[in-house]
Coordinates of C-alpha atoms (C1' of nucleotides) in Angstrom, one line a residue:
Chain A
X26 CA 0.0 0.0 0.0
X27 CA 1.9 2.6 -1.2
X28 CA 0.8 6.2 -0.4
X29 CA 0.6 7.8 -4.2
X30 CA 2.8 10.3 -5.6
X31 CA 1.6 13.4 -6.5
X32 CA 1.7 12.9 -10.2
X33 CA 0.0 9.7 -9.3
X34 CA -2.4 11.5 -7.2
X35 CA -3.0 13.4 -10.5
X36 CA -3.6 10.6 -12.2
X37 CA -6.2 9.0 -10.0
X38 CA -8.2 12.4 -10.3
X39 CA -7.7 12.0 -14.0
X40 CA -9.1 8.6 -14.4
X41 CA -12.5 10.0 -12.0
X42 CA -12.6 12.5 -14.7
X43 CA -12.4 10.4 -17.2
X44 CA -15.2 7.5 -15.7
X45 CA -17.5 10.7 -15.2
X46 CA -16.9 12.1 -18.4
X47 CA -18.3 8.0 -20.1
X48 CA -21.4 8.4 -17.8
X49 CA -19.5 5.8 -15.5
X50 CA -19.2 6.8 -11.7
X51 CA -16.4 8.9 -10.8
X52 CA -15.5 7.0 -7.4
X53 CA -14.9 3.7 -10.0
X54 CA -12.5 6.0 -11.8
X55 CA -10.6 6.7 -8.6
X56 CA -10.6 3.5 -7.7
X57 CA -9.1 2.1 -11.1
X58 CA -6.5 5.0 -11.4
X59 CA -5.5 4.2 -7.4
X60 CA -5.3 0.2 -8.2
X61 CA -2.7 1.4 -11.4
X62 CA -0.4 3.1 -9.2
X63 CA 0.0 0.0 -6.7
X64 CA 2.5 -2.8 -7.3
X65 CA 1.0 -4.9 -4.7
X66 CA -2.9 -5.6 -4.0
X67 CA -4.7 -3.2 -2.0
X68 CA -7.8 -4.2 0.7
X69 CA -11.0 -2.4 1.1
X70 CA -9.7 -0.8 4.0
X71 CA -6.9 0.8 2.0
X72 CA -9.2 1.7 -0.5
X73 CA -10.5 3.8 2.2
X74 CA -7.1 5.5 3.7
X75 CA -5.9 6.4 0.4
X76 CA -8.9 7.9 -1.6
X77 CA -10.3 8.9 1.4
X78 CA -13.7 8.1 0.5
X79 CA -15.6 5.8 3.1
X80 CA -16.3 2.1 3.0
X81 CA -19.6 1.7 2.2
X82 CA -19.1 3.4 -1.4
X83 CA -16.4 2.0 -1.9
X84 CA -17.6 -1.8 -1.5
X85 CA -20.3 -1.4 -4.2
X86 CA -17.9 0.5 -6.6
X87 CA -15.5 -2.2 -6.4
X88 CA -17.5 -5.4 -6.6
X89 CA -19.2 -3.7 -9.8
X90 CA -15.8 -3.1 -10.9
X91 CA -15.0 -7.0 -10.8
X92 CA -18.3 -7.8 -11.9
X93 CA -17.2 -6.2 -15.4
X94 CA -14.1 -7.4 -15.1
X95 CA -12.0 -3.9 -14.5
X96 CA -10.8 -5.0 -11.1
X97 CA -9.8 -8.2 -9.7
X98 CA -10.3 -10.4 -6.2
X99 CA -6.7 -11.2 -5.6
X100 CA -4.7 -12.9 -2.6
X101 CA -2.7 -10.5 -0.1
X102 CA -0.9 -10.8 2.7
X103 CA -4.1 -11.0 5.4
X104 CA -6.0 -14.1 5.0
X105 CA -10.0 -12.4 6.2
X106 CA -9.3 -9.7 4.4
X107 CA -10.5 -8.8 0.7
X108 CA -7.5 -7.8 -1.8
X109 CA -8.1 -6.1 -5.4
X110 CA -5.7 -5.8 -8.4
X111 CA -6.4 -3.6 -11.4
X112 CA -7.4 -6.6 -13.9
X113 CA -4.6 -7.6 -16.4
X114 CA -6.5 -7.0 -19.3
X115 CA -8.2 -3.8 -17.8
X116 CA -7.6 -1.7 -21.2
X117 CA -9.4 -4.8 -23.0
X118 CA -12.3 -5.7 -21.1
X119 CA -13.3 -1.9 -21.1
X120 CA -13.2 -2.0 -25.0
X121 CA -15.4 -5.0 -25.0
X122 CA -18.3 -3.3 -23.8
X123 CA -17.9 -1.0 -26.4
X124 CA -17.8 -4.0 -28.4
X125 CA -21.0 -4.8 -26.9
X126 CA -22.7 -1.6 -27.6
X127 CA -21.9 -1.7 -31.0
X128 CA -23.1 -5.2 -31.8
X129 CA -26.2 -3.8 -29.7
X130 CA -26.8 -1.0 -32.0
X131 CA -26.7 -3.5 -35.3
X132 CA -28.9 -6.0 -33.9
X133 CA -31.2 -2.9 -33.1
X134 CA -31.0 -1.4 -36.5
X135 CA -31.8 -5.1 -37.8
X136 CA -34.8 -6.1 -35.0
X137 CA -36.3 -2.9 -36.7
X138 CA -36.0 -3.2 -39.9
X139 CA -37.5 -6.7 -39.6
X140 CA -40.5 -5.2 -37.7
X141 CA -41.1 -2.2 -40.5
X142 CA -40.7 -5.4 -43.3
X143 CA -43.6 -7.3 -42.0
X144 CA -45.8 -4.5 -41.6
X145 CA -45.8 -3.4 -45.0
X146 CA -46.9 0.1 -44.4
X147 CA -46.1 2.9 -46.4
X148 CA -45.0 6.4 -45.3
X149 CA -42.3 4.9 -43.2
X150 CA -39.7 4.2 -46.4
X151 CA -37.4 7.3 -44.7
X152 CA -36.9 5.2 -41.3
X153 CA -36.5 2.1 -43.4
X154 CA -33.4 4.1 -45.4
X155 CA -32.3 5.5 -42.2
X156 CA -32.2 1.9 -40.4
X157 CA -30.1 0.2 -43.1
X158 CA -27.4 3.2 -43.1
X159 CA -27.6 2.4 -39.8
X160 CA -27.1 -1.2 -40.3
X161 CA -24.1 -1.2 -42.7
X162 CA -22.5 1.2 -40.6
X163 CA -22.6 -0.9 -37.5
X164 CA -21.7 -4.1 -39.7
X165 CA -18.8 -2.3 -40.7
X166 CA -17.5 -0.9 -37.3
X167 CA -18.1 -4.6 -35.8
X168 CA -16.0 -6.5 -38.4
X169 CA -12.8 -3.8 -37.2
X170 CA -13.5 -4.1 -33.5
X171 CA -12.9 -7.8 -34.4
X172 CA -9.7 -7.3 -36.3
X173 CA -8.9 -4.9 -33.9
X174 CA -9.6 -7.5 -31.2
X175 CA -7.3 -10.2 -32.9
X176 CA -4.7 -7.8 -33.6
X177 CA -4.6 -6.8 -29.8
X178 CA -4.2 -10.4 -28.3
X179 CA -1.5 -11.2 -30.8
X180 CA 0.7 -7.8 -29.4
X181 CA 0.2 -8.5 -25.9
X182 CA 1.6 -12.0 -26.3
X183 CA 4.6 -10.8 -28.3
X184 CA 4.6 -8.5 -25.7
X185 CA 4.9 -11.1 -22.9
X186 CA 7.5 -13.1 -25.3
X187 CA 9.4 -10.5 -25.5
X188 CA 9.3 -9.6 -21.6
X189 CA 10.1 -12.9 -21.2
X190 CA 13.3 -13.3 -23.0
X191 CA 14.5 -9.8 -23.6
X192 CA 13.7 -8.1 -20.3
X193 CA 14.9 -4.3 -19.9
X194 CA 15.3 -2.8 -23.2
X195 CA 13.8 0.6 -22.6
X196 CA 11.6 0.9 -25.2
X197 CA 8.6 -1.6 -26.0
X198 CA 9.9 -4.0 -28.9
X199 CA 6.5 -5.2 -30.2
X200 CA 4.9 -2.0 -31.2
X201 CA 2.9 -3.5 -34.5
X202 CA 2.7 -1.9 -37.9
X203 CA 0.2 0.8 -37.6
X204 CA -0.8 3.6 -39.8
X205 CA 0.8 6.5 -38.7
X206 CA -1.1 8.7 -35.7
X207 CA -1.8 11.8 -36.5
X208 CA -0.2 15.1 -34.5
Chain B
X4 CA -44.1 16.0 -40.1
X5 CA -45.7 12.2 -40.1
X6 CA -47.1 11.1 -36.8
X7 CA -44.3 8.0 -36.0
X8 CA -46.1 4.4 -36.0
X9 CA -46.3 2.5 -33.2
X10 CA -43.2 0.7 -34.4
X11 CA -41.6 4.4 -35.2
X12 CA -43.0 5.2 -31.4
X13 CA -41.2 2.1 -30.3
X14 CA -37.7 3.3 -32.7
X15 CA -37.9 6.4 -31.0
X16 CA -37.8 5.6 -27.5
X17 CA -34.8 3.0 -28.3
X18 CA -32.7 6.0 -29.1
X19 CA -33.8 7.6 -25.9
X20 CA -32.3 4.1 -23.9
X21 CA -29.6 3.9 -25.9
X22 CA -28.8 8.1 -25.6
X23 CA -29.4 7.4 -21.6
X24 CA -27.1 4.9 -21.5
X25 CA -24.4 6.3 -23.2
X26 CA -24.2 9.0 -20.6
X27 CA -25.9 11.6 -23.2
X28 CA -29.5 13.3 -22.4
X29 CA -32.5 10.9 -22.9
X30 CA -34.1 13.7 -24.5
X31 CA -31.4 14.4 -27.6
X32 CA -31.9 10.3 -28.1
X33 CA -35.8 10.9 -28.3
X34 CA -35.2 13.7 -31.0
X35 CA -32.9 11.9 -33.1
X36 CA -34.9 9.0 -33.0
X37 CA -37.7 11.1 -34.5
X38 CA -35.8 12.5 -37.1
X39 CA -34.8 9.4 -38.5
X40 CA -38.3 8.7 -39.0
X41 CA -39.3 12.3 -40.5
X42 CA -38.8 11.7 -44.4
X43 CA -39.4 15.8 -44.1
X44 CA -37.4 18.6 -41.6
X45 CA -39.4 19.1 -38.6
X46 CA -39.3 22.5 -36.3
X47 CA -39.3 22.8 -32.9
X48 CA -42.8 23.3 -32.3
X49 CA -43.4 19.9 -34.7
X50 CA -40.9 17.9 -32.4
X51 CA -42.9 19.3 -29.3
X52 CA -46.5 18.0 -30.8
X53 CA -44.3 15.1 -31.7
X54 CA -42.5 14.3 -28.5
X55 CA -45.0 15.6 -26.2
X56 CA -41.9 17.2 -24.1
X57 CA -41.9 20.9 -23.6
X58 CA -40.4 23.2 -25.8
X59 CA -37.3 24.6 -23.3
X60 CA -35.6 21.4 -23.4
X61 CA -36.0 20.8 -26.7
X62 CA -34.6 23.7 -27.5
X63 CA -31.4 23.0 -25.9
X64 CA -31.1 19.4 -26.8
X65 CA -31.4 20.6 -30.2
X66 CA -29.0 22.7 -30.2
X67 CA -26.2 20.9 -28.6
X68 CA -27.1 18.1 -31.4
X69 CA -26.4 20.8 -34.1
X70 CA -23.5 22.2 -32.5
X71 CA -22.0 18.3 -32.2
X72 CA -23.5 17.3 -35.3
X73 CA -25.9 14.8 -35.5
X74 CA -28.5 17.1 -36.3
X75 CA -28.9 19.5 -38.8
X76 CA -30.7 22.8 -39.5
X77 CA -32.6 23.0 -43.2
X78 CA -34.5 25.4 -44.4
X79 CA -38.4 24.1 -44.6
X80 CA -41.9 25.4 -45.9
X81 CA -42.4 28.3 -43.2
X82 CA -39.4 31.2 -43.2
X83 CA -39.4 32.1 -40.1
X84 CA -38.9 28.9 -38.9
X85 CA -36.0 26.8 -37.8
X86 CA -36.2 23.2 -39.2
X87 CA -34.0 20.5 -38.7
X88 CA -32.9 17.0 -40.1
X89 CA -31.2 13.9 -38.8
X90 CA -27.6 14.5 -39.5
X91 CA -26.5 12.8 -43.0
X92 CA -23.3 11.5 -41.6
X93 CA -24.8 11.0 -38.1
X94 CA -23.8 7.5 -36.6
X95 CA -20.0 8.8 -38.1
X96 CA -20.2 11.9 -36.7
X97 CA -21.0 10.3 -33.7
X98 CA -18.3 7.5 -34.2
X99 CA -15.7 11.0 -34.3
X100 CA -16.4 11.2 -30.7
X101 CA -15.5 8.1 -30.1
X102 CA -12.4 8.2 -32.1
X103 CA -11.8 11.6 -30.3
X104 CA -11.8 9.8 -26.7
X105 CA -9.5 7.4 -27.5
X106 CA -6.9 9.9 -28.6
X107 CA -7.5 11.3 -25.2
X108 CA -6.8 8.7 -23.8
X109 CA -3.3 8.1 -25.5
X110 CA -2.2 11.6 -25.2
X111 CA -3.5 10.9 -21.2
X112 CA -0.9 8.2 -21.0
X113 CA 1.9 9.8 -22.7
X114 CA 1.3 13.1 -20.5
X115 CA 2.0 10.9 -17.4
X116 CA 4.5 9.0 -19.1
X117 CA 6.2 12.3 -19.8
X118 CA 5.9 13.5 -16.0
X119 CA 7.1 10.2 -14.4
X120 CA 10.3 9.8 -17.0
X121 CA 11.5 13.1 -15.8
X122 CA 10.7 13.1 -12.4
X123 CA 12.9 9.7 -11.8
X124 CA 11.3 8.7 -8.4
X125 CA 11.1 4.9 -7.2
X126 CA 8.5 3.2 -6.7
X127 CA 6.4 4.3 -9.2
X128 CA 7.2 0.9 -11.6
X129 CA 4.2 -0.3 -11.9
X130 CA 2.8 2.9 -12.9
X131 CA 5.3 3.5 -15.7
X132 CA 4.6 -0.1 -16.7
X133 CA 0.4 0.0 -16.2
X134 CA 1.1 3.3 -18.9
X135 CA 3.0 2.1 -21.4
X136 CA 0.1 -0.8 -21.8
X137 CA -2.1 2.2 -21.7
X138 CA -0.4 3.7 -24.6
X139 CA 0.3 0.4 -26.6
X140 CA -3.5 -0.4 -26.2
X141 CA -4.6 3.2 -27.4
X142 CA -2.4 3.7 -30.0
X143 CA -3.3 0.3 -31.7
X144 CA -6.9 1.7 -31.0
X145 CA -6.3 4.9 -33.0
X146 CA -4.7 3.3 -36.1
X147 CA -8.1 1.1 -36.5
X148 CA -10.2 3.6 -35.6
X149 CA -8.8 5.9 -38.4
X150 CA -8.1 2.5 -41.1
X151 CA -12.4 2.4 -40.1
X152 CA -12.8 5.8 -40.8
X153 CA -11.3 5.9 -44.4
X154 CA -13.3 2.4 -45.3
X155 CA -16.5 4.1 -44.3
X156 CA -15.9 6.8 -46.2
X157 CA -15.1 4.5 -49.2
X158 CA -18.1 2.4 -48.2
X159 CA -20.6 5.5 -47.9
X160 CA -19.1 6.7 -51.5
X161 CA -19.8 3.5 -53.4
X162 CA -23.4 3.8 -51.5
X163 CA -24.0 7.0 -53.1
X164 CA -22.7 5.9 -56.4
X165 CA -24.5 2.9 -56.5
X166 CA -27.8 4.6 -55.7
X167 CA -27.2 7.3 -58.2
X168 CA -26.9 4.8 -61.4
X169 CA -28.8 1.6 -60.4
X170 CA -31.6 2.5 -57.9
X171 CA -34.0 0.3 -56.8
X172 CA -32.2 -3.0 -56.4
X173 CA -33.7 -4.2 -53.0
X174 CA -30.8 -4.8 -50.8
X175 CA -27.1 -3.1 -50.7
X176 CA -25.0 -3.9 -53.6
X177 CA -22.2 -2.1 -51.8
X178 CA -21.8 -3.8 -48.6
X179 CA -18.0 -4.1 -48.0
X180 CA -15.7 -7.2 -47.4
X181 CA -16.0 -7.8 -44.3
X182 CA -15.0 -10.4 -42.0
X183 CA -17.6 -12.9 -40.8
X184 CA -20.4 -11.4 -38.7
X185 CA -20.7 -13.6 -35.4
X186 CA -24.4 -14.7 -34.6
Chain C
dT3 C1' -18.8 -18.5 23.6
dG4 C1' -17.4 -13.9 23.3
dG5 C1' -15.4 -10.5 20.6
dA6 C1' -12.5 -8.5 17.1
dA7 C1' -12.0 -7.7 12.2
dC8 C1' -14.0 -7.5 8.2
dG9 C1' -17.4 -6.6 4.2
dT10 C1' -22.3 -5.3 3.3
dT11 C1' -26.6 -2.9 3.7
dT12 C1' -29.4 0.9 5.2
dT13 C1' -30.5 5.6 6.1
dG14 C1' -30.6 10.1 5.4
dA15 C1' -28.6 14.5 3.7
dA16 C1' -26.7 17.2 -0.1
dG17 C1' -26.0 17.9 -4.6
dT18 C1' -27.3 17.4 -9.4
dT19 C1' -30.3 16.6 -13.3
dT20 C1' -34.3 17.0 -15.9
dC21 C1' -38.3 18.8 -17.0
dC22 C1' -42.4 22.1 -17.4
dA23 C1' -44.5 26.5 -17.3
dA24 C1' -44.1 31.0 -18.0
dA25 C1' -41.7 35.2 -18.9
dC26 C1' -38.9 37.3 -22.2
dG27 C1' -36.8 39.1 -26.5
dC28 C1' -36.5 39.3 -31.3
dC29 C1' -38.1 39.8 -35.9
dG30 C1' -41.4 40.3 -39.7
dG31 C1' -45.7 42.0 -41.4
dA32 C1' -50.0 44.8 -41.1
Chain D
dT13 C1' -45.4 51.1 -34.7
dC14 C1' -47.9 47.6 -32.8
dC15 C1' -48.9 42.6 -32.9
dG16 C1' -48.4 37.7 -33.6
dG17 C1' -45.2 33.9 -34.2
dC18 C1' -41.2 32.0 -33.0
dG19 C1' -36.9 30.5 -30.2
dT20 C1' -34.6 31.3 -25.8
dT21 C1' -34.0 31.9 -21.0
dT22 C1' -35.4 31.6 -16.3
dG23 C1' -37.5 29.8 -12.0
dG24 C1' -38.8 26.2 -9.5
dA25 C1' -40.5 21.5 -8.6
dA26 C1' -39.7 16.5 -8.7
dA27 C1' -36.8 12.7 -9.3
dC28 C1' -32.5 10.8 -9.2
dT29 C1' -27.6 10.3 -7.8
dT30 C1' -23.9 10.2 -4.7
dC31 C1' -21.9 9.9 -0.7
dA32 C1' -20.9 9.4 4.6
dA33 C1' -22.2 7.5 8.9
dA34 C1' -23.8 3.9 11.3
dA35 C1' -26.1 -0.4 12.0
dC36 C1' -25.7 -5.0 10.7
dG37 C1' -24.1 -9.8 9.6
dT38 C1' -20.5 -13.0 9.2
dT39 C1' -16.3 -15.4 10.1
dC40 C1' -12.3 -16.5 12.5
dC41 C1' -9.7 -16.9 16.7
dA42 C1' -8.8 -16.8 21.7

DNA sequence: TGGAACGTTTTGAAGTTTCCAAACGCCGGA
DNA sequence: TCCGGCGTTTGGAAACTTCAAAACGTTCCA
């Protein structure tokens, strides 16, 4: 339980910023920021002492936290008590809810356009134009977030190859082919 | 202005979920829901007969949906009137937001990355190391993200071409190569 | 069989959001 | 210049959210 910096205080505040800012709650952004700064597992109670929030909060955020799989139930050094790591594939699990969401929005744009089919009516042809833009869009996006999804677990093995045999060599080896980023 | 169906009733108030849920106003999710089922620009007053919300919050959700752009103002019969139409490139538009978050997010790692490198401190491993996963994640993001933005573009351009010479042909002759949809 | 050490649930207060109703301001046309 | 139609802003009520404090339940150990 190490008391954070403050640049890692900042950084905490940051990712409550950030939580708020997705409609998420603010106080699981503090706790996910906190549990990135800690080498070793921290318990509810030190939850407590360094966010300075109380318990009771605290308990709900962070058992939603694991539920979705942000946070994870680890061992520590007192066996009664309840230990929490930021989850390994924090980054990950986040994006596969967006994942989620997008499939939700094609399968939405298709339940529709089924509904408007059978009905046959007329004056509704906009809505049925509308819906398969919709549709193609959210085909589209899915069919990268997949790629993207493959890509990703093939980096973060090379990744934990290359940690494995080549430990300490300042900059990260396995950066993959990407366009270039902007700015 | 066409009084929605029951189906378009049921359309609309999907938006306003899936708006609610996203952290947005349930209210901009009801309007854009009605616009995609408005073959014709609707004015305020029409939304409020619509919606049968009040007119002071539409007025502001309309706004902020213009001023982020899913929504956009058209000149309709009346003059004096302020109409408005479902954004053309809406779901990209909104996908820009996205796109705009996860540069955030890089930039947010890189910031702290920055700050920790020169402030050379122990203890603060972990933290360096839970960043530069950050930043790998992100960055890998971005570069699909924009690869996704070009193919849309490409996609939405064969659309329009493909409407323009052979219209009326039933389902999309331009949907992409993509990889296989799951479900 | 206490009782200490936990995590969870409840309660209530404070803050925030969301909405309607009504007042307001602006612009055209009689 | 007044008046009617329109969008915007304001005021306030109701619902919801967020949090701390404290009561509660459970488990382990003396």
């Amino acid at each position: 339980m190490n008391r954070p910096s403050p640049t890692e205080e900042d950084l905490i505040q940051e990712f409550g910023n950030l939580y708020e800012s997705y409609g998420l709650k603010r106080l699981e952004g503090l706790i996910v920021g906190l549990l990135l700064t800690q080498d070793e597992p921290v318990s509810l109670d030190g939850m407590v002492t360094l966010l300075g929030h109380s318990k009771g909060p605290i308990s709900i955020a962070v058992r939603r936290l694991d539920d979705i799989g942000l946070v994870k139930k680890v061992n520590g050094p007192v066996n009664r008590r309840n230990y929490y790591a930021a989850h390994p594939d924090l980054f990950y699990n986040n994006f596969q809810f967006n994942m989620a969401t997008v499939r939700k929005n094609r399968q939405m744009a298709e339940r529709f356009l089924a509904r408007l089919e059978e009905e046959e009516e007329n004056g509704q042809a906009e809505t049925v134009e509308n819906l398969k833009h919709m549709r193609l869009f959210y085909q589209l996006m899915e069919s990268f977030y997949q790629d993207f999804s493959a890509q990703w677990r093939k980096v973060k093995q090379q990744r934990l190859d290359g940690d494995a045999s080549e430990k300490e060599n300042g900059e990260d080896a396995s950066r993959p082919e990407t366009s270039a980023l902007s700015e």
